Amino acid sequence: MRTSVQDPAPNDDPLRLDRQLCFQFYAASNLIGRLYAPVLAKLNLTYSQYLVMLVLWEADGQSVGAIGKRLHLDTGTLTPLLKRMETLGHLVRQRDKEDERRLRVSLTASGKALRGKALGVPEIMTRGQNLEELEALRRTLADVIVTLSAARAHQ
Amino acid sequence: MRTSVQDPAPNDDPLRLDRQLCFQFYAASNLIGRLYAPVLAKLNLTYSQYLVMLVLWEADGQSVGAIGKRLHLDTGTLTPLLKRMETLGHLVRQRDKEDERRLRVSLTASGKALRGKALGVPEIMTRGQNLEELEALRRTLADVIVTLSAARAHQ
DNA sequence: TCAAATTAAATTGTACACGATATAAATAGC
DNA sequence: GCTATTTATATCGTGTACAATTTAATTTGA
């Protein structure tokens, strides 16, 4: 048995791309984003914007920090993202009268109405898949995220 | 049993953030990138650049398209990324004499030497983890990526 | 053989992500 | 009450991602 000319890296090479779990998360995440994009474009949302809408549909009027905690994003990402969504008319950003540092992000009527159109998205994206397998993977990844968040916090 | 004030979304709401596998890939991928960044900074590499190096350390002198196929990235991402890496001195980009459309990407001496420093990275990043569990997840994700790539191709 | 089709990479424009820093409001401690 | 600290968000600069378009080289086929 010999290694091919194309790929001379031996199986036990720790730097083999195929062995990197980090790369698989990277590739899967990018591929998922590309698959969602055309579906979400019909709702006038990007993929990141869709995630923000999921957070706000669960509880309206959250602060930037609360949304960021939920999505594991900081203000460097969220502030411009939320401004674009305000321009698009999905939400409004207004300072909290109780505490002027806080910014409350609230859905507009059209932002709330968009939820009805979004209801079909999860089914469209998982059509033809084994739902038990997806659920098992979902649970595994929930643990992974807890581990990664903890590692990040201890850094 | 009642739902909390914070999260009035019922458990069977298809739009609950916690139920979205897509979000878990997104969050995990972002968190992984943040954990790798400071480690790779010591090698003067970003996370994406590290992935390119993994591809080239396996087989030097590949075309932009070949690298892109491996990483599931297109030229819109790779061209500027490779130009930055050339400026940094990790690689050189030169047209193939046989076919002037192709661009061969080749490691410099310092790019090759960097591999020695990178050898410790996988161990650093998986330290304290259950390696059997990571390996099982790696296999699951390999299947996921095949499914996602096929879905992308059929689109 | 030569125009049409294909292929490979670059370019353009938009939208994230992220660390680092800045700004301003609220709170703490004395 | 007043300053030091903390908290919440914004800003800045760099580096991806991606679709769509463009450019240039190669291959095809009548």
Short mmCIF file of C-alpha atoms (C1' of nucleotides) in Angstrom, two decimals:
data_model
loop_
_atom_site.label_atom_id
_atom_site.label_comp_id
_atom_site.label_asym_id
_atom_site.label_seq_id
_atom_site.Cartn_x
_atom_site.Cartn_y
_atom_site.Cartn_z
CA MET A 1 0.00 0.00 0.00
CA ARG A 2 1.31 3.40 -1.03
CA THR A 3 0.06 6.96 -0.71
CA SER A 4 -1.13 8.62 -3.91
CA VAL A 5 0.79 11.31 -5.77
CA GLN A 6 -2.09 13.72 -5.12
CA ASP A 7 -1.99 13.31 -1.38
CA PRO A 8 1.34 12.27 0.06
CA ALA A 9 0.25 13.07 3.65
CA PRO A 10 0.32 9.88 5.69
CA ASN A 11 -2.82 8.87 7.57
CA ASP A 12 -1.31 9.70 10.93
CA ASP A 13 -0.21 13.20 9.92
CA PRO A 14 -1.81 15.44 12.59
CA LEU A 15 -2.09 18.25 10.02
CA ARG A 16 -4.13 16.32 7.45
CA LEU A 17 -7.08 18.55 6.49
CA ASP A 18 -9.50 15.62 6.70
CA ARG A 19 -8.60 15.06 10.32
CA GLN A 20 -9.40 18.61 11.44
CA LEU A 21 -12.75 18.82 13.18
CA CYS A 22 -12.37 22.59 13.09
CA PHE A 23 -12.37 22.51 9.29
CA GLN A 24 -15.49 20.39 9.18
CA PHE A 25 -17.35 22.92 11.28
CA TYR A 26 -16.04 25.68 9.05
CA ALA A 27 -17.02 23.94 5.81
CA ALA A 28 -20.42 22.81 7.11
CA SER A 29 -21.24 26.28 8.40
CA ASN A 30 -20.30 27.91 5.09
CA LEU A 31 -22.24 25.34 3.06
CA ILE A 32 -25.32 25.75 5.27
CA GLY A 33 -25.16 29.52 4.84
CA ARG A 34 -25.08 29.12 1.07
CA LEU A 35 -28.08 26.78 1.13
CA TYR A 36 -30.14 29.08 3.33
CA ALA A 37 -29.31 32.28 1.44
CA PRO A 38 -31.66 31.85 -1.55
CA VAL A 39 -34.53 30.70 0.70
CA LEU A 40 -34.07 33.64 3.09
CA ALA A 41 -33.64 36.11 0.22
CA LYS A 42 -37.39 35.67 -0.41
CA LEU A 43 -37.92 37.10 3.10
CA ASN A 44 -35.46 39.91 2.40
CA LEU A 45 -33.12 38.51 5.07
CA THR A 46 -29.50 37.37 5.09
CA TYR A 47 -28.58 34.34 7.14
CA SER A 48 -27.24 36.37 10.09
CA GLN A 49 -30.29 38.60 9.97
CA TYR A 50 -32.51 35.51 10.08
CA LEU A 51 -30.79 34.42 13.31
CA VAL A 52 -31.42 37.85 14.84
CA MET A 53 -35.08 37.55 13.86
CA LEU A 54 -35.31 34.13 15.54
CA VAL A 55 -34.03 35.74 18.76
CA LEU A 56 -36.48 38.64 18.53
CA TRP A 57 -39.45 36.45 17.60
CA GLU A 58 -38.81 34.57 20.84
CA ALA A 59 -38.71 37.78 22.90
CA ASP A 60 -39.14 41.25 21.44
CA GLY A 61 -37.39 44.38 22.73
CA GLN A 62 -34.11 42.80 23.81
CA SER A 63 -30.90 44.78 24.20
CA VAL A 64 -27.96 44.47 21.83
CA GLY A 65 -25.99 42.70 24.54
CA ALA A 66 -28.77 40.17 25.18
CA ILE A 67 -29.02 39.35 21.47
CA GLY A 68 -25.25 39.05 21.29
CA LYS A 69 -25.12 36.67 24.23
CA ARG A 70 -27.70 34.47 22.57
CA LEU A 71 -25.92 34.39 19.19
CA HIS A 72 -22.34 34.51 20.54
CA LEU A 73 -21.69 37.77 18.69
CA ASP A 74 -20.33 41.12 19.92
CA THR A 75 -21.29 44.69 19.08
CA GLY A 76 -18.66 44.95 16.35
CA THR A 77 -20.80 42.52 14.39
CA LEU A 78 -24.26 43.32 15.70
CA THR A 79 -24.36 47.12 15.56
CA PRO A 80 -23.94 47.40 11.77
CA LEU A 81 -26.12 44.32 11.25
CA LEU A 82 -28.97 45.79 13.30
CA LYS A 83 -28.63 49.15 11.54
CA ARG A 84 -29.09 47.43 8.17
CA MET A 85 -32.13 45.60 9.51
CA GLU A 86 -33.56 48.89 10.73
CA THR A 87 -33.05 50.42 7.29
CA LEU A 88 -34.82 47.41 5.79
CA GLY A 89 -37.76 48.07 8.12
CA HIS A 90 -37.61 44.82 10.07
CA LEU A 91 -36.96 46.48 13.44
CA VAL A 92 -36.38 49.76 15.30
CA ARG A 93 -33.52 50.67 17.67
CA GLN A 94 -34.27 53.03 20.56
CA ARG A 95 -32.46 53.95 23.74
CA ASP A 96 -33.93 52.68 26.98
CA LYS A 97 -35.37 55.62 28.98
CA GLU A 98 -34.52 53.83 32.25
CA ASP A 99 -30.88 53.36 31.28
CA GLU A 100 -29.60 55.43 28.37
CA ARG A 101 -26.68 53.09 27.78
CA ARG A 102 -29.03 50.33 26.69
CA LEU A 103 -30.51 50.06 23.22
CA ARG A 104 -33.80 48.22 22.91
CA VAL A 105 -34.31 46.40 19.64
CA SER A 106 -38.00 46.01 18.75
CA LEU A 107 -39.71 44.40 15.80
CA THR A 108 -41.83 46.52 13.47
CA ALA A 109 -45.23 45.29 12.32
CA SER A 110 -43.65 43.96 9.13
CA GLY A 111 -40.89 42.32 11.18
CA LYS A 112 -43.51 40.51 13.23
CA ALA A 113 -45.47 39.60 10.12
CA LEU A 114 -42.35 38.09 8.55
CA ARG A 115 -42.54 35.30 11.11
CA GLY A 116 -45.48 33.78 9.25
CA LYS A 117 -43.42 33.50 6.08
CA ALA A 118 -40.45 32.09 8.01
CA LEU A 119 -42.47 29.28 9.59
CA GLY A 120 -41.89 27.06 6.57
CA VAL A 121 -38.12 27.57 6.42
CA PRO A 122 -37.01 24.85 8.89
CA GLU A 123 -39.07 22.23 7.06
CA ILE A 124 -37.75 23.32 3.65
CA MET A 125 -34.15 23.10 4.84
CA THR A 126 -34.45 19.68 6.51
CA ARG A 127 -36.66 18.07 3.86
CA GLY A 128 -35.59 14.51 3.04
CA GLN A 129 -33.32 14.23 6.09
CA ASN A 130 -33.54 11.73 8.92
CA LEU A 131 -35.02 13.84 11.70
CA GLU A 132 -33.87 11.53 14.49
CA GLU A 133 -30.30 11.79 13.25
CA LEU A 134 -30.54 15.57 13.04
CA GLU A 135 -31.91 15.69 16.58
CA ALA A 136 -29.08 13.51 17.88
CA LEU A 137 -26.54 15.76 16.16
CA ARG A 138 -28.29 18.82 17.56
CA ARG A 139 -27.82 17.48 21.10
CA THR A 140 -24.17 16.68 20.49
CA LEU A 141 -23.52 20.15 19.10
CA ALA A 142 -25.27 21.78 22.05
CA ASP A 143 -22.65 20.13 24.27
CA VAL A 144 -19.85 21.19 21.92
CA ILE A 145 -20.99 24.81 22.11
CA VAL A 146 -21.06 24.69 25.91
CA THR A 147 -17.49 23.36 25.90
CA LEU A 148 -16.31 25.96 23.39
CA SER A 149 -17.98 28.82 25.29
CA ALA A 150 -16.34 27.68 28.51
CA ALA A 151 -12.94 27.46 26.81
CA ARG A 152 -13.48 30.97 25.48
CA ALA A 153 -14.42 32.30 28.92
CA HIS A 154 -11.37 30.74 30.60
CA GLN A 155 -9.03 32.16 27.98
CA MET B 1 -45.81 24.08 33.81
CA ARG B 2 -45.54 27.47 32.16
CA THR B 3 -43.10 29.12 29.79
CA SER B 4 -40.91 31.84 31.30
CA VAL B 5 -41.31 35.55 30.64
CA GLN B 6 -37.88 35.56 29.02
CA ASP B 7 -38.69 32.89 26.49
CA PRO B 8 -42.35 32.56 25.61
CA ALA B 9 -41.63 30.35 22.58
CA PRO B 10 -43.24 26.94 23.12
CA ASN B 11 -41.07 23.86 22.87
CA ASP B 12 -42.66 22.78 19.62
CA ASP B 13 -42.13 26.16 17.91
CA PRO B 14 -40.21 25.26 14.72
CA LEU B 15 -38.48 28.66 14.84
CA ARG B 16 -36.97 28.29 18.32
CA LEU B 17 -33.28 29.23 18.04
CA ASP B 18 -32.25 26.25 20.15
CA ARG B 19 -33.84 23.86 17.70
CA GLN B 20 -31.90 25.14 14.67
CA LEU B 21 -29.03 22.86 13.77
CA CYS B 22 -27.91 25.53 11.30
CA PHE B 23 -27.36 27.95 14.19
CA GLN B 24 -25.32 25.42 16.12
CA PHE B 25 -22.96 24.99 13.19
CA TYR B 26 -22.76 28.76 12.86
CA ALA B 27 -22.04 29.35 16.55
CA ALA B 28 -19.58 26.45 16.83
CA SER B 29 -17.69 27.57 13.73
CA ASN B 30 -17.41 31.15 14.99
CA LEU B 31 -16.33 30.04 18.46
CA ILE B 32 -13.71 27.69 17.01
CA GLY B 33 -12.33 30.48 14.85
CA ARG B 34 -11.99 32.71 17.92
CA LEU B 35 -10.18 29.99 19.86
CA TYR B 36 -7.74 29.26 17.03
CA ALA B 37 -6.96 32.90 16.23
CA PRO B 38 -4.53 33.65 19.09
CA VAL B 39 -2.72 30.33 18.59
CA LEU B 40 -2.36 30.86 14.84
CA ALA B 41 -1.35 34.50 15.30
CA LYS B 42 1.97 33.16 16.61
CA LEU B 43 2.49 31.60 13.17
CA ASN B 44 1.44 34.85 11.48
CA LEU B 45 -1.64 33.11 10.05
CA THR B 46 -5.37 33.77 10.21
CA TYR B 47 -7.71 30.81 10.53
CA SER B 48 -8.59 30.73 6.81
CA GLN B 49 -4.94 31.08 5.92
CA TYR B 50 -4.12 28.13 8.17
CA LEU B 51 -6.61 25.99 6.23
CA VAL B 52 -4.93 26.99 2.96
CA MET B 53 -1.57 26.00 4.44
CA LEU B 54 -2.96 22.59 5.45
CA VAL B 55 -4.00 22.05 1.82
CA LEU B 56 -0.60 23.12 0.47
CA TRP B 57 1.39 21.16 3.04
CA GLU B 58 -0.41 18.05 1.74
CA ALA B 59 0.40 18.86 -1.87
CA ASP B 60 2.36 21.90 -3.00
CA GLY B 61 1.79 23.79 -6.25
CA GLN B 62 -1.96 23.33 -6.52
CA SER B 63 -4.18 25.61 -8.61
CA VAL B 64 -6.61 28.11 -7.07
CA GLY B 65 -9.51 25.96 -8.22
CA ALA B 66 -8.06 22.82 -6.64
CA ILE B 67 -7.56 24.59 -3.31
CA GLY B 68 -11.07 25.97 -3.55
CA LYS B 69 -12.58 22.55 -4.19
CA ARG B 70 -10.82 21.20 -1.13
CA LEU B 71 -11.95 24.03 1.17
CA HIS B 72 -15.37 24.61 -0.47
CA LEU B 73 -14.41 28.19 -1.31
CA ASP B 74 -14.54 30.10 -4.61
CA THR B 75 -12.15 32.60 -6.18
CA GLY B 76 -13.99 35.57 -4.73
CA THR B 77 -12.72 34.45 -1.35
CA LEU B 78 -9.46 32.78 -2.33
CA THR B 79 -7.89 35.33 -4.67
CA PRO B 80 -7.55 38.14 -2.12
CA LEU B 81 -6.69 35.63 0.62
CA LEU B 82 -3.85 34.13 -1.45
CA LYS B 83 -2.59 37.59 -2.38
CA ARG B 84 -2.30 38.49 1.31
CA MET B 85 -0.46 35.24 1.97
CA GLU B 86 1.92 36.03 -0.87
CA THR B 87 2.59 39.46 0.64
CA LEU B 88 3.26 37.77 3.98
CA GLY B 89 5.84 35.56 2.27
CA HIS B 90 4.13 32.23 2.91
CA LEU B 91 3.66 31.37 -0.79
CA VAL B 92 4.10 32.52 -4.39
CA ARG B 93 1.51 32.68 -7.16
CA GLN B 94 2.63 32.03 -10.73
CA ARG B 95 0.85 31.26 -13.99
CA ASP B 96 1.17 27.73 -15.33
CA LYS B 97 3.28 27.75 -18.54
CA GLU B 98 1.29 24.79 -19.90
CA ASP B 99 -2.05 26.56 -19.44
CA GLU B 100 -1.90 30.28 -18.84
CA ARG B 101 -5.39 30.30 -17.32
CA ARG B 102 -4.16 28.33 -14.35
CA LEU B 103 -2.36 29.84 -11.37
CA ARG B 104 -0.03 27.57 -9.43
CA VAL B 105 0.25 28.31 -5.73
CA SER B 106 3.57 27.20 -4.26
CA LEU B 107 4.98 27.40 -0.76
CA THR B 108 8.08 29.48 -0.09
CA ALA B 109 10.88 28.10 2.08
CA SER B 110 9.42 29.92 5.08
CA GLY B 111 5.96 28.61 4.21
CA LYS B 112 7.33 25.06 4.26
CA ALA B 113 9.23 25.73 7.46
CA LEU B 114 6.06 26.97 9.14
CA ARG B 115 4.74 23.42 9.10
CA GLY B 116 7.11 22.52 11.91
CA LYS B 117 5.62 25.20 14.14
CA ALA B 118 2.08 24.18 13.17
CA LEU B 119 2.58 20.53 14.14
CA GLY B 120 1.65 21.28 17.76
CA VAL B 121 -1.55 23.16 16.94
CA PRO B 122 -3.99 20.21 16.71
CA GLU B 123 -2.87 18.90 20.09
CA ILE B 124 -3.11 22.34 21.72
CA MET B 125 -6.64 22.81 20.43
CA THR B 126 -7.96 19.38 21.46
CA ARG B 127 -6.18 19.21 24.81
CA GLY B 128 -8.40 17.84 27.58
CA GLN B 129 -11.03 16.56 25.15
CA ASN B 130 -12.23 13.01 24.73
CA LEU B 131 -10.49 11.97 21.51
CA GLU B 132 -12.86 9.08 20.77
CA GLU B 133 -15.81 11.46 20.97
CA LEU B 134 -14.08 13.95 18.69
CA GLU B 135 -13.32 11.19 16.21
CA ALA B 136 -16.95 10.02 16.23
CA LEU B 137 -18.13 13.58 15.66
CA ARG B 138 -15.55 13.96 12.88
CA ARG B 139 -17.06 11.00 11.04
CA THR B 140 -20.59 12.28 11.49
CA LEU B 141 -19.63 15.69 10.15
CA ALA B 142 -17.85 14.15 7.17
CA ASP B 143 -21.22 12.65 6.19
CA VAL B 144 -23.00 15.95 6.82
CA ILE B 145 -20.58 17.73 4.49
CA VAL B 146 -21.16 15.16 1.76
CA THR B 147 -24.91 15.68 2.09
CA LEU B 148 -24.59 19.47 2.07
CA SER B 149 -22.26 19.44 -0.95
CA ALA B 150 -24.69 17.23 -2.85
CA ALA B 151 -27.60 19.52 -1.96
CA ARG B 152 -25.54 22.47 -3.16
CA ALA B 153 -24.69 20.72 -6.45
CA HIS B 154 -28.32 19.79 -7.15
CA GLN B 155 -29.55 23.31 -6.45
"C1'" DT C 1 -9.88 27.00 -39.23
"C1'" DC C 2 -12.14 29.81 -36.81
"C1'" DA C 3 -16.16 31.30 -34.21
"C1'" DA C 4 -18.75 29.48 -30.19
"C1'" DA C 5 -18.52 27.35 -25.97
"C1'" DT C 6 -16.00 26.25 -21.96
"C1'" DT C 7 -12.76 26.90 -18.33
"C1'" DA C 8 -9.79 29.46 -14.78
"C1'" DA C 9 -9.09 33.27 -12.26
"C1'" DA C 10 -9.87 38.17 -11.16
"C1'" DT C 11 -12.92 41.86 -10.05
"C1'" DT C 12 -16.88 44.17 -7.99
"C1'" DG C 13 -20.16 45.12 -4.47
"C1'" DT C 14 -22.39 43.76 -0.26
"C1'" DA C 15 -22.44 41.80 4.25
"C1'" DC C 16 -20.55 39.81 7.86
"C1'" DA C 17 -16.97 38.61 12.08
"C1'" DC C 18 -13.63 40.10 15.12
"C1'" DG C 19 -10.16 42.49 18.25
"C1'" DA C 20 -9.11 46.86 19.92
"C1'" DT C 21 -10.35 51.22 21.15
"C1'" DA C 22 -13.49 55.03 22.21
"C1'" DT C 23 -17.52 57.16 24.24
"C1'" DA C 24 -21.00 57.91 27.35
"C1'" DA C 25 -24.12 56.58 31.06
"C1'" DA C 26 -24.67 54.43 35.49
"C1'" DT C 27 -22.89 52.76 39.84
"C1'" DA C 28 -19.65 52.31 43.75
"C1'" DG C 29 -16.96 53.73 47.31
"C1'" DC C 30 -15.49 56.99 50.16
"C1'" DG D 1 -21.24 64.86 46.27
"C1'" DC D 2 -17.43 63.42 43.56
"C1'" DT D 3 -14.17 60.61 41.42
"C1'" DA D 4 -12.96 55.79 39.95
"C1'" DT D 5 -14.79 51.93 38.05
"C1'" DT D 6 -17.94 49.37 35.54
"C1'" DT D 7 -21.26 48.65 31.96
"C1'" DA D 8 -23.44 49.15 27.23
"C1'" DT D 9 -22.90 50.31 22.79
"C1'" DA D 10 -20.41 52.43 18.86
"C1'" DT D 11 -16.45 52.92 15.91
"C1'" DC D 12 -12.37 51.50 13.38
"C1'" DG D 13 -9.43 48.57 10.70
"C1'" DT D 14 -8.54 44.08 8.85
"C1'" DG D 15 -9.88 39.89 6.82
"C1'" DT D 16 -12.99 36.93 5.12
"C1'" DA D 17 -17.43 34.89 2.32
"C1'" DC D 18 -20.29 35.11 -1.53
"C1'" DA D 19 -23.02 36.02 -5.92
"C1'" DA D 20 -22.53 38.11 -10.18
"C1'" DT D 21 -19.82 39.80 -13.73
"C1'" DT D 22 -15.64 40.24 -16.46
"C1'" DT D 23 -11.42 38.89 -18.73
"C1'" DA D 24 -8.47 35.92 -20.94
"C1'" DA D 25 -6.90 31.35 -22.40
"C1'" DT D 26 -8.13 26.86 -24.18
"C1'" DT D 27 -11.03 23.56 -26.41
"C1'" DT D 28 -14.87 22.20 -29.54
"C1'" DG D 29 -17.17 21.43 -33.53
"C1'" DA D 30 -19.16 22.52 -38.02
#
